PDB file of C-alpha atoms in Angstrom:
ATOM      1  CA  MET A 567     108.357 103.829 112.779  1.00  0.00           C
ATOM      2  CA  PRO A 568     105.257 103.422 110.578  1.00  0.00           C
ATOM      3  CA  THR A 569     104.985 101.742 107.195  1.00  0.00           C
ATOM      4  CA  LEU A 570     104.402 104.154 104.324  1.00  0.00           C
ATOM      5  CA  ILE A 571     102.127 102.954 101.507  1.00  0.00           C
ATOM      6  CA  LEU A 572     103.003 105.129  98.514  1.00  0.00           C
ATOM      7  CA  ILE A 573     100.454 105.252  95.699  1.00  0.00           C
ATOM      8  CA  ARG A 574     101.272 106.755  92.353  1.00  0.00           C
ATOM      9  CA  HIS A 575      98.183 108.410  90.875  1.00  0.00           C
ATOM     10  CA  GLY A 576      96.244 106.512  88.222  1.00  0.00           C
ATOM     11  CA  ARG A 577      96.887 107.008  84.537  1.00  0.00           C
ATOM     12  CA  SER A 578      96.130 110.597  83.580  1.00  0.00           C
ATOM     13  CA  THR A 579      95.114 112.458  80.449  1.00  0.00           C
ATOM     14  CA  ALA A 580      98.654 113.860  80.319  1.00  0.00           C
ATOM     15  CA  ASN A 581     100.152 110.360  80.462  1.00  0.00           C
ATOM     16  CA  THR A 582      98.143 109.242  77.441  1.00  0.00           C
ATOM     17  CA  SER A 583      98.843 112.417  75.445  1.00  0.00           C
ATOM     18  CA  GLY A 584     102.592 112.300  76.128  1.00  0.00           C
ATOM     19  CA  VAL A 585     102.675 115.648  77.940  1.00  0.00           C
ATOM     20  CA  LEU A 586     104.835 116.580  80.937  1.00  0.00           C
ATOM     21  CA  ALA A 587     101.993 117.681  83.190  1.00  0.00           C
ATOM     22  CA  GLY A 588     103.774 119.081  86.219  1.00  0.00           C
ATOM     23  CA  TRP A 589     101.401 121.464  87.970  1.00  0.00           C
ATOM     24  CA  SER A 590      99.305 122.159  84.852  1.00  0.00           C
ATOM     25  CA  PRO A 591      95.612 122.721  85.630  1.00  0.00           C
ATOM     26  CA  GLY A 592      92.955 120.477  84.176  1.00  0.00           C
ATOM     27  CA  VAL A 593      94.897 117.206  84.237  1.00  0.00           C
ATOM     28  CA  THR A 594      92.570 114.418  85.353  1.00  0.00           C
ATOM     29  CA  LEU A 595      92.491 110.635  85.315  1.00  0.00           C
ATOM     30  CA  ASP A 596      91.605 109.021  82.003  1.00  0.00           C
ATOM     31  CA  GLU A 597      89.179 106.087  81.750  1.00  0.00           C
ATOM     32  CA  ARG A 598      91.832 103.547  82.629  1.00  0.00           C
ATOM     33  CA  GLY A 599      93.074 105.697  85.506  1.00  0.00           C
ATOM     34  CA  LEU A 600      89.576 105.850  86.977  1.00  0.00           C
ATOM     35  CA  ALA A 601      89.332 102.063  86.758  1.00  0.00           C
ATOM     36  CA  GLN A 602      92.723 101.715  88.455  1.00  0.00           C
ATOM     37  CA  ALA A 603      91.601 104.009  91.269  1.00  0.00           C
ATOM     38  CA  ALA A 604      88.349 102.067  91.650  1.00  0.00           C
ATOM     39  CA  GLY A 605      90.397  98.943  92.357  1.00  0.00           C
ATOM     40  CA  LEU A 606      92.357 100.440  95.249  1.00  0.00           C
ATOM     41  CA  PRO A 607      89.810  99.708  98.020  1.00  0.00           C
ATOM     42  CA  GLU A 608      89.914  95.976  97.264  1.00  0.00           C
ATOM     43  CA  ARG A 609      93.701  95.893  96.939  1.00  0.00           C
ATOM     44  CA  LEU A 610      94.112  97.631 100.303  1.00  0.00           C
ATOM     45  CA  ALA A 611      91.166  95.898 102.010  1.00  0.00           C
ATOM     46  CA  GLU A 612      93.284  93.855 104.414  1.00  0.00           C
ATOM     47  CA  LEU A 613      95.442  96.775 105.546  1.00  0.00           C
ATOM     48  CA  PRO A 614      94.485  98.873 108.576  1.00  0.00           C
ATOM     49  CA  LEU A 615      95.231 102.459 107.569  1.00  0.00           C
ATOM     50  CA  ALA A 616      95.812 105.253 110.068  1.00  0.00           C
ATOM     51  CA  THR A 617      95.479 108.220 107.734  1.00  0.00           C
ATOM     52  CA  ALA A 618      95.963 109.416 104.154  1.00  0.00           C
ATOM     53  CA  VAL A 619      98.225 112.128 102.757  1.00  0.00           C
ATOM     54  CA  CYS A 620      97.698 113.517  99.270  1.00  0.00           C
ATOM     55  CA  SER A 621      99.412 115.743  96.748  1.00  0.00           C
ATOM     56  CA  PRO A 622      97.314 118.867  96.080  1.00  0.00           C
ATOM     57  CA  LEU A 623      96.954 117.997  92.384  1.00  0.00           C
ATOM     58  CA  PRO A 624      93.531 116.707  91.251  1.00  0.00           C
ATOM     59  CA  ARG A 625      94.842 113.490  89.680  1.00  0.00           C
ATOM     60  CA  CYS A 626      96.001 112.355  93.123  1.00  0.00           C
ATOM     61  CA  ALA A 627      92.774 113.381  94.871  1.00  0.00           C
ATOM     62  CA  ASP A 628      90.784 111.524  92.202  1.00  0.00           C
ATOM     63  CA  THR A 629      92.932 108.430  92.740  1.00  0.00           C
ATOM     64  CA  LEU A 630      92.253 108.395  96.486  1.00  0.00           C
ATOM     65  CA  ALA A 631      88.534 109.190  96.139  1.00  0.00           C
ATOM     66  CA  PRO A 632      87.287 105.556  95.893  1.00  0.00           C
ATOM     67  CA  LEU A 633      89.422 104.509  98.865  1.00  0.00           C
ATOM     68  CA  LEU A 634      88.127 107.396 100.974  1.00  0.00           C
ATOM     69  CA  ALA A 635      84.541 106.578  99.969  1.00  0.00           C
ATOM     70  CA  ALA A 636      85.069 102.970 101.076  1.00  0.00           C
ATOM     71  CA  ARG A 637      86.643 104.093 104.358  1.00  0.00           C
ATOM     72  CA  PRO A 638      84.746 107.179 105.529  1.00  0.00           C
ATOM     73  CA  GLU A 639      86.619 107.076 108.835  1.00  0.00           C
ATOM     74  CA  LEU A 640      89.909 107.786 107.045  1.00  0.00           C
ATOM     75  CA  THR A 641      91.088 111.402 107.269  1.00  0.00           C
ATOM     76  CA  VAL A 642      92.969 112.848 104.292  1.00  0.00           C
ATOM     77  CA  HIS A 643      95.594 115.592 104.577  1.00  0.00           C
ATOM     78  CA  THR A 644      96.962 117.624 101.664  1.00  0.00           C
ATOM     79  CA  ASP A 645     100.710 118.294 101.629  1.00  0.00           C
ATOM     80  CA  GLU A 646     102.306 120.420  98.914  1.00  0.00           C
ATOM     81  CA  ARG A 647     105.711 118.919  99.661  1.00  0.00           C
ATOM     82  CA  ILE A 648     104.682 115.708  97.895  1.00  0.00           C
ATOM     83  CA  GLY A 649     103.269 117.563  94.897  1.00  0.00           C
ATOM     84  CA  GLU A 650     104.777 117.023  91.466  1.00  0.00           C
ATOM     85  CA  CYS A 651     108.174 118.449  90.573  1.00  0.00           C
ATOM     86  CA  HIS A 652     108.021 122.040  89.329  1.00  0.00           C
ATOM     87  CA  TYR A 653     109.210 121.576  85.742  1.00  0.00           C
ATOM     88  CA  GLY A 654     109.278 125.287  84.955  1.00  0.00           C
ATOM     89  CA  ASP A 655     109.193 126.104  81.244  1.00  0.00           C
ATOM     90  CA  TRP A 656     108.946 122.401  80.421  1.00  0.00           C
ATOM     91  CA  THR A 657     105.489 122.196  81.987  1.00  0.00           C
ATOM     92  CA  GLY A 658     102.818 121.254  79.467  1.00  0.00           C
ATOM     93  CA  ARG A 659     105.253 120.409  76.691  1.00  0.00           C
ATOM     94  CA  LYS A 660     105.306 117.174  74.716  1.00  0.00           C
ATOM     95  CA  LEU A 661     107.856 114.661  75.966  1.00  0.00           C
ATOM     96  CA  ALA A 662     108.809 113.884  72.379  1.00  0.00           C
ATOM     97  CA  GLU A 663     109.909 117.513  71.948  1.00  0.00           C
ATOM     98  CA  LEU A 664     111.755 117.592  75.255  1.00  0.00           C
ATOM     99  CA  ASN A 665     113.874 114.600  74.237  1.00  0.00           C
ATOM    100  CA  ASP A 666     115.774 116.977  71.927  1.00  0.00           C
ATOM    101  CA  GLU A 667     116.598 119.400  74.750  1.00  0.00           C
ATOM    102  CA  PRO A 668     120.228 119.171  75.992  1.00  0.00           C
ATOM    103  CA  MET A 669     118.938 119.295  79.578  1.00  0.00           C
ATOM    104  CA  MET A 670     117.096 116.000  79.078  1.00  0.00           C
ATOM    105  CA  GLU A 671     120.384 114.093  79.049  1.00  0.00           C
ATOM    106  CA  VAL A 672     121.251 115.688  82.405  1.00  0.00           C
ATOM    107  CA  VAL A 673     117.823 114.772  83.789  1.00  0.00           C
ATOM    108  CA  GLN A 674     118.356 111.166  82.727  1.00  0.00           C
ATOM    109  CA  ARG A 675     122.029 110.674  83.580  1.00  0.00           C
ATOM    110  CA  HIS A 676     122.942 113.269  86.222  1.00  0.00           C
ATOM    111  CA  PRO A 677     119.643 114.345  87.817  1.00  0.00           C
ATOM    112  CA  SER A 678     121.294 115.734  90.933  1.00  0.00           C
ATOM    113  CA  ALA A 679     122.607 118.527  88.687  1.00  0.00           C
ATOM    114  CA  ALA A 680     119.318 119.132  86.864  1.00  0.00           C
ATOM    115  CA  VAL A 681     117.485 122.418  87.375  1.00  0.00           C
ATOM    116  CA  PHE A 682     114.419 122.925  85.202  1.00  0.00           C
ATOM    117  CA  PRO A 683     114.423 126.180  83.209  1.00  0.00           C
ATOM    118  CA  GLY A 684     112.394 129.269  83.960  1.00  0.00           C
ATOM    119  CA  PRO A 685     111.521 131.213  87.115  1.00  0.00           C
ATOM    120  CA  GLU A 686     109.234 128.406  88.335  1.00  0.00           C
ATOM    121  CA  GLY A 687     111.768 125.663  87.613  1.00  0.00           C
ATOM    122  CA  GLU A 688     112.895 123.447  90.488  1.00  0.00           C
ATOM    123  CA  SER A 689     116.020 121.361  90.930  1.00  0.00           C
ATOM    124  CA  MET A 690     115.585 117.629  91.304  1.00  0.00           C
ATOM    125  CA  ARG A 691     117.639 117.806  94.507  1.00  0.00           C
ATOM    126  CA  ALA A 692     115.127 120.255  95.984  1.00  0.00           C
ATOM    127  CA  MET A 693     112.256 118.026  94.867  1.00  0.00           C
ATOM    128  CA  GLN A 694     113.731 115.046  96.699  1.00  0.00           C
ATOM    129  CA  ALA A 695     114.595 117.079  99.800  1.00  0.00           C
ATOM    130  CA  ARG A 696     111.058 118.375 100.306  1.00  0.00           C
ATOM    131  CA  ALA A 697     109.524 114.946  99.727  1.00  0.00           C
ATOM    132  CA  VAL A 698     111.887 113.246 102.193  1.00  0.00           C
ATOM    133  CA  GLU A 699     111.207 115.974 104.758  1.00  0.00           C
ATOM    134  CA  ALA A 700     107.466 115.422 104.333  1.00  0.00           C
ATOM    135  CA  VAL A 701     107.781 111.674 104.888  1.00  0.00           C
ATOM    136  CA  ARG A 702     109.942 112.121 107.976  1.00  0.00           C
ATOM    137  CA  ASP A 703     107.401 114.564 109.410  1.00  0.00           C
ATOM    138  CA  TRP A 704     104.445 112.285 108.673  1.00  0.00           C
ATOM    139  CA  ASN A 705     106.241 109.240 110.065  1.00  0.00           C
ATOM    140  CA  ALA A 706     106.709 111.035 113.373  1.00  0.00           C
ATOM    141  CA  ARG A 707     103.150 112.331 113.428  1.00  0.00           C
ATOM    142  CA  VAL A 708     101.573 108.974 112.553  1.00  0.00           C
ATOM    143  CA  ALA A 709     103.734 107.150 115.105  1.00  0.00           C
ATOM    144  CA  ALA A 710     102.777 109.616 117.835  1.00  0.00           C
ATOM    145  CA  GLU A 711      99.053 109.441 117.056  1.00  0.00           C
ATOM    146  CA  HIS A 712      98.596 105.828 115.937  1.00  0.00           C
ATOM    147  CA  GLY A 713     101.599 103.841 117.154  1.00  0.00           C
ATOM    148  CA  GLU A 714     104.836 102.528 115.695  1.00  0.00           C
ATOM    149  CA  ASP A 715     103.122  99.696 113.789  1.00  0.00           C
ATOM    150  CA  ALA A 716     100.705 101.961 111.902  1.00  0.00           C
ATOM    151  CA  ARG A 717     100.277 101.956 108.130  1.00  0.00           C
ATOM    152  CA  TYR A 718      99.333 105.079 106.214  1.00  0.00           C
ATOM    153  CA  VAL A 719      98.890 105.951 102.551  1.00  0.00           C
ATOM    154  CA  MET A 720     100.437 108.775 100.586  1.00  0.00           C
ATOM    155  CA  CYS A 721      99.309 109.505  97.011  1.00  0.00           C
ATOM    156  CA  SER A 722     101.918 111.285  94.933  1.00  0.00           C
ATOM    157  CA  HIS A 723     103.765 111.306  91.593  1.00  0.00           C
ATOM    158  CA  GLY A 724     106.308 109.186  89.769  1.00  0.00           C
ATOM    159  CA  ASP A 725     109.434 111.282  90.262  1.00  0.00           C
ATOM    160  CA  ILE A 726     108.528 111.980  93.894  1.00  0.00           C
ATOM    161  CA  ILE A 727     108.064 108.285  94.669  1.00  0.00           C
ATOM    162  CA  LYS A 728     111.250 107.294  92.835  1.00  0.00           C
ATOM    163  CA  SER A 729     113.225 109.881  94.810  1.00  0.00           C
ATOM    164  CA  LEU A 730     111.786 108.554  98.088  1.00  0.00           C
ATOM    165  CA  VAL A 731     112.762 105.005  97.128  1.00  0.00           C
ATOM    166  CA  ALA A 732     116.282 106.176  96.326  1.00  0.00           C
ATOM    167  CA  ASP A 733     116.509 107.813  99.743  1.00  0.00           C
ATOM    168  CA  ALA A 734     115.211 104.683 101.475  1.00  0.00           C
ATOM    169  CA  LEU A 735     117.765 102.503  99.675  1.00  0.00           C
ATOM    170  CA  GLY A 736     120.651 104.885 100.361  1.00  0.00           C
ATOM    171  CA  MET A 737     121.036 105.443  96.614  1.00  0.00           C
ATOM    172  CA  HIS A 738     122.456 108.618  95.144  1.00  0.00           C
ATOM    173  CA  LEU A 739     119.832 110.670  93.326  1.00  0.00           C
ATOM    174  CA  ASP A 740     121.827 110.161  90.124  1.00  0.00           C
ATOM    175  CA  LEU A 741     120.663 106.524  90.156  1.00  0.00           C
ATOM    176  CA  PHE A 742     116.957 107.156  90.692  1.00  0.00           C
ATOM    177  CA  GLN A 743     116.098 106.968  86.974  1.00  0.00           C
ATOM    178  CA  ARG A 744     116.779 103.223  87.247  1.00  0.00           C
ATOM    179  CA  ILE A 745     113.597 102.928  89.328  1.00  0.00           C
ATOM    180  CA  SER A 746     110.197 102.529  87.663  1.00  0.00           C
ATOM    181  CA  VAL A 747     106.729 102.947  89.205  1.00  0.00           C
ATOM    182  CA  GLU A 748     103.620 102.459  87.053  1.00  0.00           C
ATOM    183  CA  PRO A 749     100.390 104.453  87.403  1.00  0.00           C
ATOM    184  CA  CYS A 750      98.376 103.389  90.466  1.00  0.00           C
ATOM    185  CA  SER A 751     101.167 101.094  91.620  1.00  0.00           C
ATOM    186  CA  ILE A 752     101.973 100.620  95.301  1.00  0.00           C
ATOM    187  CA  THR A 753     105.410 101.146  96.806  1.00  0.00           C
ATOM    188  CA  ALA A 754     105.765 100.331 100.495  1.00  0.00           C
ATOM    189  CA  ILE A 755     108.571 101.416 102.812  1.00  0.00           C
ATOM    190  CA  SER A 756     108.830 100.386 106.455  1.00  0.00           C
ATOM    191  CA  TYR A 757     110.831 102.860 108.508  1.00  0.00           C
ATOM    192  CA  THR A 758     112.687 101.645 111.606  1.00  0.00           C
ATOM    193  CA  ARG A 759     114.910 103.545 114.027  1.00  0.00           C
ATOM    194  CA  LEU A 760     118.104 102.621 112.161  1.00  0.00           C
ATOM    195  CA  ARG A 761     117.088 102.089 108.521  1.00  0.00           C
ATOM    196  CA  PRO A 762     114.157 101.798 106.119  1.00  0.00           C
ATOM    197  CA  PHE A 763     113.099  98.579 104.393  1.00  0.00           C
ATOM    198  CA  LEU A 764     111.650  98.593 100.879  1.00  0.00           C
ATOM    199  CA  LEU A 765     108.769  96.089 101.060  1.00  0.00           C
ATOM    200  CA  ARG A 766     107.140  96.670  97.666  1.00  0.00           C
ATOM    201  CA  LEU A 767     108.182  98.551  94.544  1.00  0.00           C
ATOM    202  CA  GLY A 768     105.677  99.450  91.851  1.00  0.00           C
ATOM    203  CA  ASP A 769     103.329  96.630  92.880  1.00  0.00           C
ATOM    204  CA  THR A 770     100.084  96.402  90.917  1.00  0.00           C
ATOM    205  CA  GLY A 771      98.736  93.227  92.564  1.00  0.00           C
ATOM    206  CA  ASN A 772      97.485  91.978  95.929  1.00  0.00           C
ATOM    207  CA  LEU A 773      98.868  93.673  99.046  1.00  0.00           C
ATOM    208  CA  ALA A 774      97.711  91.362 101.843  1.00  0.00           C
ATOM    209  CA  GLY A 775     101.333  90.637 102.759  1.00  0.00           C
ATOM    210  CA  LEU A 776     101.701  94.208 104.022  1.00  0.00           C
ATOM    211  CA  ALA A 777      99.192  93.684 106.844  1.00  0.00           C
ATOM    212  CA  PRO A 778     100.688  93.808 110.363  1.00  0.00           C
ATOM    213  CA  ARG A 779     102.037  90.490 111.598  1.00  0.00           C
ATOM    214  CA  THR A 780     101.062  89.032 114.946  1.00  0.00           C
ATOM    215  CA  GLU A 781     104.577  87.803 115.654  1.00  0.00           C
ATOM    216  CA  GLU A 782     107.700  89.926 115.989  1.00  0.00           C
ATOM    217  CA  GLY A 783     109.360  90.026 112.568  1.00  0.00           C
ATOM    218  CA  PRO A 784     112.758  91.163 111.294  1.00  0.00           C
ATOM    219  CA  VAL A 785     111.485  94.559 110.166  1.00  0.00           C
ATOM    220  CA  ALA A 786     110.006  95.302 113.581  1.00  0.00           C
ATOM    221  CA  ALA A 787     113.299  94.346 115.184  1.00  0.00           C
ATOM    222  CA  GLY A 788     115.271  96.512 112.769  1.00  0.00           C
ATOM    223  CA  ASP A 789     117.352  93.657 111.362  1.00  0.00           C
ATOM    224  CA  ALA A 790     117.388  92.211 107.865  1.00  0.00           C
ATOM    225  CA  ALA A 791     116.291  88.599 107.412  1.00  0.00           C
ATOM    226  CA  VAL A 792     119.456  86.598 106.739  1.00  0.00           C
ATOM    227  CA  GLY A 793     118.834  84.261 103.814  1.00  0.00           C
ATOM    228  CA  GLY A 794     115.798  86.244 102.645  1.00  0.00           C
ATOM    229  CA  GLY A 795     113.136  85.375 105.246  1.00  0.00           C
ATOM    230  CA  ALA A 796     109.954  83.320 105.043  1.00  0.00           C
ATOM    231  CA  GLY A 797     107.802  86.001 103.410  1.00  0.00           C
ATOM    232  CA  ALA A 798     104.179  86.852 104.150  1.00  0.00           C
ATOM    233  CA  PRO A 799     102.108  84.301 106.126  1.00  0.00           C
TER     234      PRO A 799
END
């Protein structure tokens, strides 16, 4: 199956103001976030990319914009299933205030039981389920159209990416708060017939090692490299 290159959006105005953005309108990249996005084409320059998938929220579209400008042949698809978690009545509130809410302890320690308040609130289990379903669908589509060795990018949000990593590692959702992904970081997951492999987690550096290899490697074969492997060429 293909390799998924997950990109968390660049730093946003909500990140710097300490607000839980969710699906709030008007949240854009701040100056640093724009600079982070501008660096993506160079970081991904050595990777052949089949397609791009994007959350419908503007901070993700703005993050992908420089990459799409550098690669006009790359088609981008919007998928609501990888949009931010629906935080319900918590949307737009200061994180410092939310720390005093009893539900915050559940979100941190037992997220599989967390349901955000209000009619628009979503459970974290539902958030993970829709994101995993989206990835499975896109893996199949990319493989059918571009081959099993294809790479494709998906720009999404912190909690979405962390939940996808937890799924790939076979971790219970209750452990996903142990995972950290910085703004505009890259997380890469290679999916094989029997299991996924986490290739990068929250990487903010060079990504040349994710380019396809000319020789048959352990990930392509579906087996783990005993002893750790030789790494990128």
